[in-house]
mmCIF file of C-alpha atoms and ligand atoms in Angstrom:
data_model
loop_
_atom_site.group_PDB
_atom_site.id
_atom_site.type_symbol
_atom_site.label_atom_id
_atom_site.label_comp_id
_atom_site.label_asym_id
_atom_site.label_seq_id
_atom_site.Cartn_x
_atom_site.Cartn_y
_atom_site.Cartn_z
ATOM 1 C CA UNK A 1 60.986 119.251 110.152
ATOM 2 C CA UNK A 2 63.853 120.589 112.438
ATOM 3 C CA UNK A 3 67.060 120.746 110.014
ATOM 4 C CA UNK A 4 69.186 123.974 108.966
ATOM 5 C CA UNK A 5 71.630 124.650 106.120
ATOM 6 C CA UNK A 6 74.794 125.426 107.114
ATOM 7 C CA UNK A 7 76.760 128.073 105.456
ATOM 8 C CA UNK A 8 80.116 127.870 104.276
ATOM 9 C CA UNK A 9 80.669 131.508 102.567
ATOM 10 C CA UNK A 10 78.665 134.790 101.763
ATOM 11 C CA UNK A 11 76.891 132.797 98.929
ATOM 12 C CA UNK A 12 77.181 129.022 100.025
ATOM 13 C CA UNK A 13 75.202 127.071 101.857
ATOM 14 C CA UNK A 14 75.730 123.000 102.564
ATOM 15 C CA UNK A 15 72.233 121.469 102.506
ATOM 16 C CA UNK A 16 73.073 117.748 102.468
ATOM 17 C CA UNK A 17 72.244 115.111 104.546
ATOM 18 C CA UNK A 18 73.817 112.926 107.325
ATOM 19 C CA UNK A 19 73.261 108.949 107.586
ATOM 20 C CA UNK A 20 74.357 108.393 110.907
ATOM 21 C CA UNK A 21 73.370 104.324 111.052
ATOM 22 C CA UNK A 22 74.492 103.047 107.516
ATOM 23 C CA UNK A 23 77.441 100.257 107.926
ATOM 24 C CA UNK A 24 77.613 98.807 104.755
ATOM 25 C CA UNK A 25 77.977 101.082 101.862
ATOM 26 C CA UNK A 26 78.199 98.711 98.947
ATOM 27 C CA UNK A 27 80.511 96.269 100.595
ATOM 28 C CA UNK A 28 82.918 98.929 102.404
ATOM 29 C CA UNK A 29 81.990 99.120 106.419
ATOM 30 C CA UNK A 30 80.786 102.592 106.799
ATOM 31 C CA UNK A 31 81.202 102.130 110.996
ATOM 32 C CA UNK A 32 81.384 105.705 111.752
ATOM 33 C CA UNK A 33 78.169 106.303 108.937
ATOM 34 C CA UNK A 34 78.361 109.050 106.290
ATOM 35 C CA UNK A 35 77.225 112.175 105.000
ATOM 36 C CA UNK A 36 75.700 113.209 101.368
ATOM 37 C CA UNK A 37 76.785 116.850 100.913
ATOM 38 C CA UNK A 38 74.373 119.242 98.642
ATOM 39 C CA UNK A 39 75.401 122.831 98.051
ATOM 40 C CA UNK A 40 73.033 125.639 97.306
ATOM 41 C CA UNK A 41 74.840 128.756 95.690
ATOM 42 C CA UNK A 42 72.743 131.967 96.160
ATOM 43 C CA UNK A 43 73.808 133.393 92.861
ATOM 44 C CA UNK A 44 71.124 135.394 90.399
ATOM 45 C CA UNK A 45 70.795 132.098 88.888
ATOM 46 C CA UNK A 46 70.144 129.794 92.495
ATOM 47 C CA UNK A 47 71.982 126.806 91.920
ATOM 48 C CA UNK A 48 71.791 123.693 93.614
ATOM 49 C CA UNK A 49 75.537 121.363 93.460
ATOM 50 C CA UNK A 50 74.370 117.619 94.138
ATOM 51 C CA UNK A 51 71.565 115.975 95.707
ATOM 52 C CA UNK A 52 70.983 113.336 98.063
ATOM 53 C CA UNK A 53 70.295 109.492 98.441
ATOM 54 C CA UNK A 54 66.961 109.206 97.701
ATOM 55 C CA UNK A 55 65.794 108.035 101.087
ATOM 56 C CA UNK A 56 67.391 111.539 102.278
ATOM 57 C CA UNK A 57 64.919 113.701 99.629
ATOM 58 C CA UNK A 58 62.824 115.485 102.653
ATOM 59 C CA UNK A 59 66.413 115.759 104.263
ATOM 60 C CA UNK A 60 67.753 118.115 101.646
ATOM 61 C CA UNK A 61 64.312 120.048 100.648
ATOM 62 C CA UNK A 62 63.961 121.125 104.530
ATOM 63 C CA UNK A 63 67.474 122.231 104.757
ATOM 64 C CA UNK A 64 66.874 124.252 101.553
ATOM 65 C CA UNK A 65 63.970 125.255 102.676
ATOM 66 C CA UNK A 66 65.350 127.225 105.555
ATOM 67 C CA UNK A 67 67.355 129.549 103.066
ATOM 68 C CA UNK A 68 65.251 130.000 99.864
ATOM 69 C CA UNK A 69 61.719 128.201 99.027
ATOM 70 C CA UNK A 70 63.042 125.357 96.512
ATOM 71 C CA UNK A 71 60.907 126.298 93.727
ATOM 72 C CA UNK A 72 63.264 129.150 93.519
ATOM 73 C CA UNK A 73 66.186 126.758 92.734
ATOM 74 C CA UNK A 74 67.191 127.784 88.842
ATOM 75 C CA UNK A 75 69.804 125.571 87.597
ATOM 76 C CA UNK A 76 70.860 121.750 89.099
ATOM 77 C CA UNK A 77 74.172 120.652 88.612
ATOM 78 C CA UNK A 78 75.066 116.755 88.742
ATOM 79 C CA UNK A 79 78.717 116.643 89.520
ATOM 80 C CA UNK A 80 78.458 112.701 89.526
ATOM 81 C CA UNK A 81 75.438 109.954 88.844
ATOM 82 C CA UNK A 82 75.976 107.323 91.243
ATOM 83 C CA UNK A 83 72.943 107.008 93.303
ATOM 84 C CA UNK A 84 74.112 108.130 96.937
ATOM 85 C CA UNK A 85 74.274 112.083 94.721
ATOM 86 C CA UNK A 86 71.574 111.728 92.211
ATOM 87 C CA UNK A 87 69.022 109.282 93.652
ATOM 88 C CA UNK A 88 66.961 112.287 94.658
ATOM 89 C CA UNK A 89 67.637 114.329 91.514
ATOM 90 C CA UNK A 90 64.371 112.927 89.654
ATOM 91 C CA UNK A 91 62.330 113.817 92.790
ATOM 92 C CA UNK A 92 63.625 117.153 93.105
ATOM 93 C CA UNK A 93 63.302 117.914 89.285
ATOM 94 C CA UNK A 94 59.786 117.418 90.362
ATOM 95 C CA UNK A 95 59.424 119.536 93.081
ATOM 96 C CA UNK A 96 61.904 122.464 91.922
ATOM 97 C CA UNK A 97 61.192 122.640 88.216
ATOM 98 C CA UNK A 98 64.608 123.845 87.530
ATOM 99 C CA UNK A 99 65.192 125.783 84.589
ATOM 100 C CA UNK A 100 67.962 123.653 83.704
ATOM 101 C CA UNK A 101 69.886 120.547 85.061
ATOM 102 C CA UNK A 102 73.567 120.049 84.174
ATOM 103 C CA UNK A 103 75.803 117.194 84.220
ATOM 104 C CA UNK A 104 79.158 116.198 82.251
ATOM 105 C CA UNK A 105 78.634 114.938 78.566
ATOM 106 C CA UNK A 106 79.062 111.167 80.158
ATOM 107 C CA UNK A 107 77.026 112.291 83.136
ATOM 108 C CA UNK A 108 74.004 113.393 80.793
ATOM 109 C CA UNK A 109 74.041 109.390 79.427
ATOM 110 C CA UNK A 110 74.709 107.905 82.649
ATOM 111 C CA UNK A 111 71.759 109.653 84.329
ATOM 112 C CA UNK A 112 69.413 108.692 81.489
ATOM 113 C CA UNK A 113 70.480 105.409 81.806
ATOM 114 C CA UNK A 114 69.892 105.518 85.807
ATOM 115 C CA UNK A 115 66.279 106.839 85.696
ATOM 116 C CA UNK A 116 64.976 107.028 82.481
ATOM 117 C CA UNK A 117 64.276 110.390 82.585
ATOM 118 C CA UNK A 118 61.920 112.406 80.237
ATOM 119 C CA UNK A 119 63.691 115.562 80.820
ATOM 120 C CA UNK A 120 66.186 116.891 78.896
ATOM 121 C CA UNK A 121 69.797 117.641 80.447
ATOM 122 C CA UNK A 122 72.411 119.745 79.228
ATOM 123 C CA UNK A 123 76.065 118.471 78.918
ATOM 124 C CA UNK A 124 79.026 120.191 79.974
ATOM 125 C CA UNK A 125 82.261 119.827 78.409
ATOM 126 C CA UNK A 126 85.967 120.112 80.137
ATOM 127 C CA UNK A 127 86.761 123.648 80.325
ATOM 128 C CA UNK A 128 83.056 124.506 80.246
ATOM 129 C CA UNK A 129 82.176 127.726 82.227
ATOM 130 C CA UNK A 130 78.574 128.550 83.364
ATOM 131 C CA UNK A 131 77.406 132.173 84.128
ATOM 132 C CA UNK A 132 75.027 132.696 87.093
ATOM 133 C CA UNK A 133 74.539 136.450 86.965
ATOM 134 C CA UNK A 134 76.952 137.543 89.446
ATOM 135 C CA UNK A 135 78.948 134.232 89.841
ATOM 136 C CA UNK A 136 80.361 131.973 87.593
ATOM 137 C CA UNK A 137 80.833 128.029 87.948
ATOM 138 C CA UNK A 138 83.899 126.361 85.676
ATOM 139 C CA UNK A 139 83.797 122.542 85.425
ATOM 140 C CA UNK A 140 86.537 120.060 85.058
ATOM 141 C CA UNK A 141 85.772 116.484 83.661
ATOM 142 C CA UNK A 142 87.585 113.790 85.791
ATOM 143 C CA UNK A 143 86.842 111.064 83.935
ATOM 144 C CA UNK A 144 86.892 107.780 85.919
ATOM 145 C CA UNK A 145 87.433 109.282 89.259
ATOM 146 C CA UNK A 146 85.504 107.364 89.844
ATOM 147 C CA UNK A 147 83.036 106.743 87.167
ATOM 148 C CA UNK A 148 83.311 107.715 83.741
ATOM 149 C CA UNK A 149 80.657 110.868 84.445
ATOM 150 C CA UNK A 150 82.651 112.207 87.109
ATOM 151 C CA UNK A 151 83.615 116.036 87.035
ATOM 152 C CA UNK A 152 84.130 118.869 89.588
ATOM 153 C CA UNK A 153 82.687 122.335 89.354
ATOM 154 C CA UNK A 154 84.941 125.459 90.701
ATOM 155 C CA UNK A 155 82.730 128.515 92.205
ATOM 156 C CA UNK A 156 85.459 130.714 90.741
ATOM 157 C CA UNK A 157 84.279 134.199 92.670
ATOM 158 C CA UNK A 158 84.304 132.426 96.170
ATOM 159 C CA UNK A 159 87.113 129.922 95.195
ATOM 160 C CA UNK A 160 85.507 126.888 96.590
ATOM 161 C CA UNK A 161 85.910 123.313 94.563
ATOM 162 C CA UNK A 162 83.011 121.305 94.778
ATOM 163 C CA UNK A 163 85.088 118.044 94.000
ATOM 164 C CA UNK A 164 81.718 115.497 94.513
ATOM 165 C CA UNK A 165 83.468 111.874 96.086
ATOM 166 C CA UNK A 166 87.111 113.299 96.014
ATOM 167 C CA UNK A 167 88.692 114.356 99.143
ATOM 168 C CA UNK A 168 85.621 112.799 100.774
ATOM 169 C CA UNK A 169 85.233 110.212 103.528
ATOM 170 C CA UNK A 170 82.715 108.347 105.132
ATOM 171 C CA UNK A 171 82.432 110.106 108.384
ATOM 172 C CA UNK A 172 78.887 111.137 110.285
ATOM 173 C CA UNK A 173 79.405 114.063 112.775
ATOM 174 C CA UNK A 174 77.587 117.043 113.988
ATOM 175 C CA UNK A 175 80.424 118.979 112.794
ATOM 176 C CA UNK A 176 80.466 120.122 109.142
ATOM 177 C CA UNK A 177 83.893 121.454 109.031
ATOM 178 C CA UNK A 178 87.442 119.992 109.280
ATOM 179 C CA UNK A 179 89.095 122.108 111.426
ATOM 180 C CA UNK A 180 86.231 121.140 114.097
ATOM 181 C CA UNK A 181 87.757 117.617 113.730
ATOM 182 C CA UNK A 182 90.404 115.658 115.145
ATOM 183 C CA UNK A 183 93.454 115.457 112.389
ATOM 184 C CA UNK A 184 94.019 111.789 113.109
ATOM 185 C CA UNK A 185 89.912 110.973 112.809
ATOM 186 C CA UNK A 186 90.190 112.910 109.239
ATOM 187 C CA UNK A 187 93.366 111.254 108.066
ATOM 188 C CA UNK A 188 92.085 107.530 109.033
ATOM 189 C CA UNK A 189 88.756 107.893 107.410
ATOM 190 C CA UNK A 190 90.614 109.528 104.776
ATOM 191 C CA UNK A 191 92.683 106.794 104.260
ATOM 192 C CA UNK A 192 89.900 104.297 104.047
ATOM 193 C CA UNK A 193 88.022 106.170 101.608
ATOM 194 C CA UNK A 194 90.541 106.278 99.290
ATOM 195 C CA UNK A 195 91.682 102.853 99.960
ATOM 196 C CA UNK A 196 88.562 101.237 99.297
ATOM 197 C CA UNK A 197 87.131 103.927 96.885
ATOM 198 C CA UNK A 198 90.067 105.613 94.693
ATOM 199 C CA UNK A 199 92.976 103.107 94.838
ATOM 200 C CA UNK A 200 92.851 102.029 91.536
ATOM 201 C CA UNK A 201 92.699 105.239 90.014
ATOM 202 C CA UNK A 202 95.846 106.549 91.560
ATOM 203 C CA UNK A 203 98.003 107.438 88.733
ATOM 204 C CA UNK A 204 94.835 109.563 87.501
ATOM 205 C CA UNK A 205 94.574 111.173 90.631
ATOM 206 C CA UNK A 206 98.613 112.396 90.123
ATOM 207 C CA UNK A 207 97.504 113.846 86.989
ATOM 208 C CA UNK A 208 94.584 115.638 87.995
ATOM 209 C CA UNK A 209 96.220 117.177 91.048
ATOM 210 C CA UNK A 210 99.598 117.971 88.383
ATOM 211 C CA UNK A 211 96.672 119.720 86.186
ATOM 212 C CA UNK A 212 94.542 121.460 88.736
ATOM 213 C CA UNK A 213 98.310 122.852 89.783
ATOM 214 C CA UNK A 214 99.064 123.874 86.492
ATOM 215 C CA UNK A 215 95.845 125.441 85.986
ATOM 216 C CA UNK A 216 96.799 127.860 89.205
ATOM 217 C CA UNK A 217 93.253 128.495 90.444
ATOM 218 C CA UNK A 218 93.554 129.344 93.734
ATOM 219 C CA UNK A 219 91.524 127.071 95.959
ATOM 220 C CA UNK A 220 90.419 128.223 99.369
ATOM 221 C CA UNK A 221 87.649 125.399 100.184
ATOM 222 C CA UNK A 222 86.969 122.013 98.943
ATOM 223 C CA UNK A 223 83.633 120.667 99.666
ATOM 224 C CA UNK A 224 83.361 116.976 98.760
ATOM 225 C CA UNK A 225 80.178 115.198 98.721
ATOM 226 C CA UNK A 226 80.885 112.898 101.740
ATOM 227 C CA UNK A 227 82.511 113.969 105.168
ATOM 228 C CA UNK A 228 83.471 117.319 106.210
ATOM 229 C CA UNK A 229 84.402 120.381 104.540
ATOM 230 C CA UNK A 230 87.870 121.612 104.252
ATOM 231 C CA UNK A 231 87.588 125.441 104.327
ATOM 232 C CA UNK A 232 90.880 126.021 106.205
ATOM 233 C CA UNK A 233 93.923 124.638 105.091
ATOM 234 C CA UNK A 234 92.533 122.252 102.205
ATOM 235 C CA UNK A 235 96.194 121.453 101.017
ATOM 236 C CA UNK A 236 96.543 118.979 103.935
ATOM 237 C CA UNK A 237 93.678 116.555 102.528
ATOM 238 C CA UNK A 238 95.668 117.401 99.054
ATOM 239 C CA UNK A 239 98.826 116.667 100.236
ATOM 240 C CA UNK A 240 97.433 113.533 102.102
ATOM 241 C CA UNK A 241 96.279 112.282 98.195
ATOM 242 C CA UNK A 242 99.355 112.574 96.832
ATOM 243 C CA UNK A 243 101.203 110.536 99.597
ATOM 244 C CA UNK A 244 98.067 107.762 99.085
ATOM 245 C CA UNK A 245 98.528 107.977 95.523
ATOM 246 C CA UNK A 246 102.383 107.661 95.033
ATOM 247 C CA UNK A 247 102.080 104.343 97.070
ATOM 248 C CA UNK A 248 105.520 104.579 97.923
ATOM 249 C CA UNK A 249 105.632 101.549 100.742
ATOM 250 C CA UNK A 250 106.439 102.360 104.735
ATOM 251 C CA UNK A 251 107.932 99.936 106.689
ATOM 252 C CA UNK A 252 105.063 98.038 107.478
ATOM 253 C CA UNK A 253 103.652 94.430 107.047
ATOM 254 C CA UNK A 254 100.106 93.484 107.269
ATOM 255 C CA UNK A 255 99.477 90.054 107.706
ATOM 256 C CA UNK A 256 95.964 88.509 106.588
ATOM 257 C CA UNK A 257 94.507 85.102 107.265
ATOM 258 C CA UNK A 258 91.938 82.796 108.662
ATOM 259 C CA UNK A 259 91.999 79.923 110.511
ATOM 260 C CA UNK A 260 89.617 76.635 110.726
ATOM 261 C CA UNK A 261 91.454 75.069 113.703
ATOM 262 C CA UNK A 262 94.397 77.829 114.513
ATOM 263 C CA UNK A 263 97.214 76.097 112.495
ATOM 264 C CA UNK A 264 96.990 79.024 110.443
ATOM 265 C CA UNK A 265 96.634 81.603 113.594
ATOM 266 C CA UNK A 266 99.564 80.348 115.109
ATOM 267 C CA UNK A 267 101.731 80.612 111.626
ATOM 268 C CA UNK A 268 100.577 84.389 111.410
ATOM 269 C CA UNK A 269 101.166 84.974 114.845
ATOM 270 C CA UNK A 270 104.815 83.629 114.556
ATOM 271 C CA UNK A 271 105.381 85.493 110.934
ATOM 272 C CA UNK A 272 104.251 88.857 113.121
ATOM 273 C CA UNK A 273 107.067 87.925 115.965
ATOM 274 C CA UNK A 274 109.852 87.775 113.324
ATOM 275 C CA UNK A 275 108.551 91.019 111.557
ATOM 276 C CA UNK A 276 108.783 92.838 115.056
ATOM 277 C CA UNK A 277 112.242 91.202 115.870
ATOM 278 C CA UNK A 278 113.504 93.160 113.020
ATOM 279 C CA UNK A 279 111.578 96.691 114.074
ATOM 280 C CA UNK A 280 109.125 96.833 111.295
ATOM 281 C CA UNK A 281 105.685 97.896 111.939
ATOM 282 C CA UNK A 282 103.183 94.576 111.915
ATOM 283 C CA UNK A 283 99.480 94.489 111.856
ATOM 284 C CA UNK A 284 97.823 90.904 111.904
ATOM 285 C CA UNK A 285 94.362 90.913 110.794
ATOM 286 C CA UNK A 286 92.117 88.093 111.221
ATOM 287 C CA UNK A 287 89.686 88.184 108.504
ATOM 288 C CA UNK A 288 86.517 86.663 110.392
ATOM 289 C CA UNK A 289 87.250 89.680 112.961
ATOM 290 C CA UNK A 290 88.285 92.573 110.606
ATOM 291 C CA UNK A 291 86.456 93.753 107.763
ATOM 292 C CA UNK A 292 87.676 93.799 104.120
ATOM 293 C CA UNK A 293 87.282 97.307 103.823
ATOM 294 C CA UNK A 294 89.806 97.858 107.188
ATOM 295 C CA UNK A 295 91.999 95.766 105.970
ATOM 296 C CA UNK A 296 92.466 97.671 102.592
ATOM 297 C CA UNK A 297 93.109 100.670 104.856
ATOM 298 C CA UNK A 298 95.843 99.052 106.183
ATOM 299 C CA UNK A 299 97.286 97.878 103.351
ATOM 300 C CA UNK A 300 97.535 101.032 101.777
ATOM 301 C CA UNK A 301 100.583 102.429 102.966
ATOM 302 C CA UNK A 302 102.017 98.889 103.558
ATOM 303 C CA UNK A 303 105.107 97.690 101.923
ATOM 304 C CA UNK A 304 104.323 94.130 102.349
ATOM 305 C CA UNK A 305 101.037 91.790 102.810
ATOM 306 C CA UNK A 306 101.290 88.187 103.768
ATOM 307 C CA UNK A 307 98.640 86.420 103.486
ATOM 308 C CA UNK A 308 96.889 82.887 104.912
ATOM 309 C CA UNK A 309 94.605 80.656 104.726
ATOM 310 C CA UNK A 310 93.831 76.931 105.483
ATOM 311 C CA UNK A 311 93.016 74.681 102.619
ATOM 312 C CA UNK A 312 89.424 73.720 102.623
ATOM 313 C CA UNK A 313 87.839 71.191 100.000
ATOM 314 C CA UNK A 314 91.149 71.892 98.000
ATOM 315 C CA UNK A 315 90.743 75.494 97.693
ATOM 316 C CA UNK A 316 90.774 78.720 99.685
ATOM 317 C CA UNK A 317 89.293 79.927 102.909
ATOM 318 C CA UNK A 318 86.268 81.651 101.544
ATOM 319 C CA UNK A 319 86.682 84.911 103.480
ATOM 320 C CA UNK A 320 90.519 84.421 101.957
ATOM 321 C CA UNK A 321 89.025 84.168 98.243
ATOM 322 C CA UNK A 322 86.566 87.173 99.279
ATOM 323 C CA UNK A 323 89.813 89.402 100.219
ATOM 324 C CA UNK A 324 91.879 88.308 97.382
ATOM 325 C CA UNK A 325 89.112 88.958 94.657
ATOM 326 C CA UNK A 326 88.306 92.501 96.628
ATOM 327 C CA UNK A 327 92.103 93.594 96.590
ATOM 328 C CA UNK A 328 92.717 92.426 92.772
ATOM 329 C CA UNK A 329 89.743 95.017 92.254
ATOM 330 C CA UNK A 330 91.515 97.702 94.245
ATOM 331 C CA UNK A 331 94.492 97.501 92.406
ATOM 332 C CA UNK A 332 97.510 98.047 94.969
ATOM 333 C CA UNK A 333 100.675 98.625 93.572
ATOM 334 C CA UNK A 334 104.363 98.286 94.673
ATOM 335 C CA UNK A 335 104.139 95.233 97.137
ATOM 336 C CA UNK A 336 106.111 92.666 98.690
ATOM 337 C CA UNK A 337 104.140 89.683 99.183
ATOM 338 C CA UNK A 338 104.284 85.976 100.851
ATOM 339 C CA UNK A 339 101.625 83.285 101.485
ATOM 340 C CA UNK A 340 101.408 80.718 103.881
ATOM 341 C CA UNK A 341 98.522 78.182 105.863
ATOM 342 C CA UNK A 342 98.071 75.182 107.440
ATOM 343 C CA UNK A 343 96.455 72.058 105.726
ATOM 344 C CA UNK A 344 95.384 68.645 106.740
ATOM 345 C CA UNK A 345 96.008 65.986 103.376
ATOM 346 C CA UNK A 346 95.984 68.176 99.959
ATOM 347 C CA UNK A 347 97.510 71.911 100.643
ATOM 348 C CA UNK A 348 96.880 73.924 97.821
ATOM 349 C CA UNK A 349 95.414 76.987 99.519
ATOM 350 C CA UNK A 350 98.903 78.805 99.805
ATOM 351 C CA UNK A 351 99.923 78.159 96.400
ATOM 352 C CA UNK A 352 96.988 79.558 95.024
ATOM 353 C CA UNK A 353 96.879 82.760 97.150
ATOM 354 C CA UNK A 354 100.863 83.071 95.760
ATOM 355 C CA UNK A 355 99.479 82.883 92.163
ATOM 356 C CA UNK A 356 96.779 85.641 93.002
ATOM 357 C CA UNK A 357 99.213 87.741 94.599
ATOM 358 C CA UNK A 358 102.146 87.253 91.588
ATOM 359 C CA UNK A 359 98.737 88.172 89.273
ATOM 360 C CA UNK A 360 98.435 91.379 90.850
ATOM 361 C CA UNK A 361 101.919 92.530 90.176
ATOM 362 C CA UNK A 362 103.279 91.817 93.691
ATOM 363 C CA UNK A 363 106.761 90.615 94.413
ATOM 364 C CA UNK A 364 107.088 87.352 96.063
ATOM 365 C CA UNK A 365 109.690 87.498 98.963
ATOM 366 C CA UNK A 366 109.724 83.157 99.413
ATOM 367 C CA UNK A 367 108.032 80.392 98.086
ATOM 368 C CA UNK A 368 104.564 79.732 99.608
ATOM 369 C CA UNK A 369 104.837 78.073 103.510
ATOM 370 C CA UNK A 370 102.454 75.105 104.154
ATOM 371 C CA UNK A 371 102.518 73.153 107.708
ATOM 372 C CA UNK A 372 100.188 69.368 107.920
ATOM 373 C CA UNK A 373 97.687 70.123 110.568
ATOM 374 C CA UNK A 374 99.155 71.942 113.888
ATOM 375 C CA UNK A 375 102.627 73.542 113.554
ATOM 376 C CA UNK A 376 105.291 72.363 115.621
ATOM 377 C CA UNK A 377 108.143 74.400 117.157
ATOM 378 C CA UNK A 378 110.147 73.438 114.400
ATOM 379 C CA UNK A 379 107.379 75.148 112.108
ATOM 380 C CA UNK A 380 106.800 77.946 114.276
ATOM 381 C CA UNK A 381 110.709 78.971 114.409
ATOM 382 C CA UNK A 382 110.782 78.813 110.822
ATOM 383 C CA UNK A 383 107.573 81.187 110.442
ATOM 384 C CA UNK A 384 109.523 83.263 112.384
ATOM 385 C CA UNK A 385 112.152 83.339 110.284
ATOM 386 C CA UNK A 386 109.866 84.124 107.301
ATOM 387 C CA UNK A 387 108.637 86.951 108.918
ATOM 388 C CA UNK A 388 112.252 88.053 109.560
ATOM 389 C CA UNK A 389 112.931 87.907 106.156
ATOM 390 C CA UNK A 390 109.698 89.669 104.961
ATOM 391 C CA UNK A 391 111.036 92.493 107.186
ATOM 392 C CA UNK A 392 114.363 92.616 106.314
ATOM 393 C CA UNK A 393 114.019 92.415 102.237
ATOM 394 C CA UNK A 394 111.187 95.151 102.928
ATOM 395 C CA UNK A 395 113.637 97.623 104.981
ATOM 396 C CA UNK A 396 116.277 96.390 101.920
ATOM 397 C CA UNK A 397 113.785 97.800 99.066
ATOM 398 C CA UNK A 398 113.440 101.097 101.090
ATOM 399 C CA UNK A 399 116.714 101.910 101.776
ATOM 400 C CA UNK A 400 117.120 101.411 97.915
ATOM 401 C CA UNK A 401 119.330 97.943 98.531
ATOM 402 C CA UNK A 402 118.541 95.387 96.117
ATOM 403 C CA UNK A 403 115.670 92.696 97.211
ATOM 404 C CA UNK A 404 118.330 89.920 98.185
ATOM 405 C CA UNK A 405 116.548 86.568 98.644
ATOM 406 C CA UNK A 406 113.471 87.527 97.442
ATOM 407 C CA UNK A 407 111.834 84.478 95.284
ATOM 408 C CA UNK A 408 110.836 84.510 91.776
HETATM 409 FE FE1 LIG B 501 79.540 108.710 97.039
HETATM 410 FE FE2 LIG B 501 80.708 107.661 93.612
HETATM 411 O O1 LIG B 501 79.535 107.952 95.083
#
């Protein structure tokens, strides 16, 4: 097959796979595709770091074969057991017959439980070093970033951090290096990945970044398992991670809603108008026009989230229930919030939304606001005033003033 390996440094090659067509990654809309990165270290002990999704096994082997015979691989390291990186592992073990396969102690368990392997995998502990002859790998456990088994590997002599999912993004391109791509595209896809995969673990990320700084290990290249490799200025993606993990609120309001007969839609647009009148950035996202993962990307740096739903059969509209469930799992922190919606005869939805948002630790700016059937001019004026109020309380919070007029 016509696949090439790409050289990173004197002794290291990218030998992964490009998935140009995947559009749904366990519920995350990958509208730019993704890559499954694997790396070949040409040390005395030839080492493969991570594999690929099982359906891309032949692409991995073809890329390796442009550098060495796959059977010449001595060691395989599995930094992360999720199947987009380990799916091909059992077949690669059969082809390569490596001397040893390594994973974290939790990774050994996870791989055995996934693949029921009749093969001994060697467990590595936090801080262990593996001698490859002329080169050395050091391992750091990164439990719950984002699985219990997760670890990163550092090639000491070449100053490369193989960071598995960390610092990655779902982005399929012909270019392999971040310095070959538009920085705004990198920031957008990096933020989407962080918001949808890593956000629940933001406090652990800050601790890990502090730990890496304290270790004082020079990192010239960050080689993640998805998306481009950071061979120049890896500090850029590290500083973005620090920013996103701190979750400091920006003067930005995201209005997320769905609608049946446009009543809730009219309310959403009037609230947005009020936010904009206060000079605060606003995003209006109807759920049947926007995927939940794109909504989470916008919520990542927003200071306030306003959610609206019509009342359907005494409850939430299904897309709004889906969004709330998804958002709850991702545990965003430090947001102001408000709920709204139009209704026909019972009108439970805004109250249910408000309870969900409070349960996520959000600070409610106003009581849930509901309008019967179609909002008239008075109701739309009230929505505009609510939008202004959300924006004003947010500006006050950002400027360090007390959040006057907030709702308990
Ligand atoms: Fe890319 Fe957690 O797998």
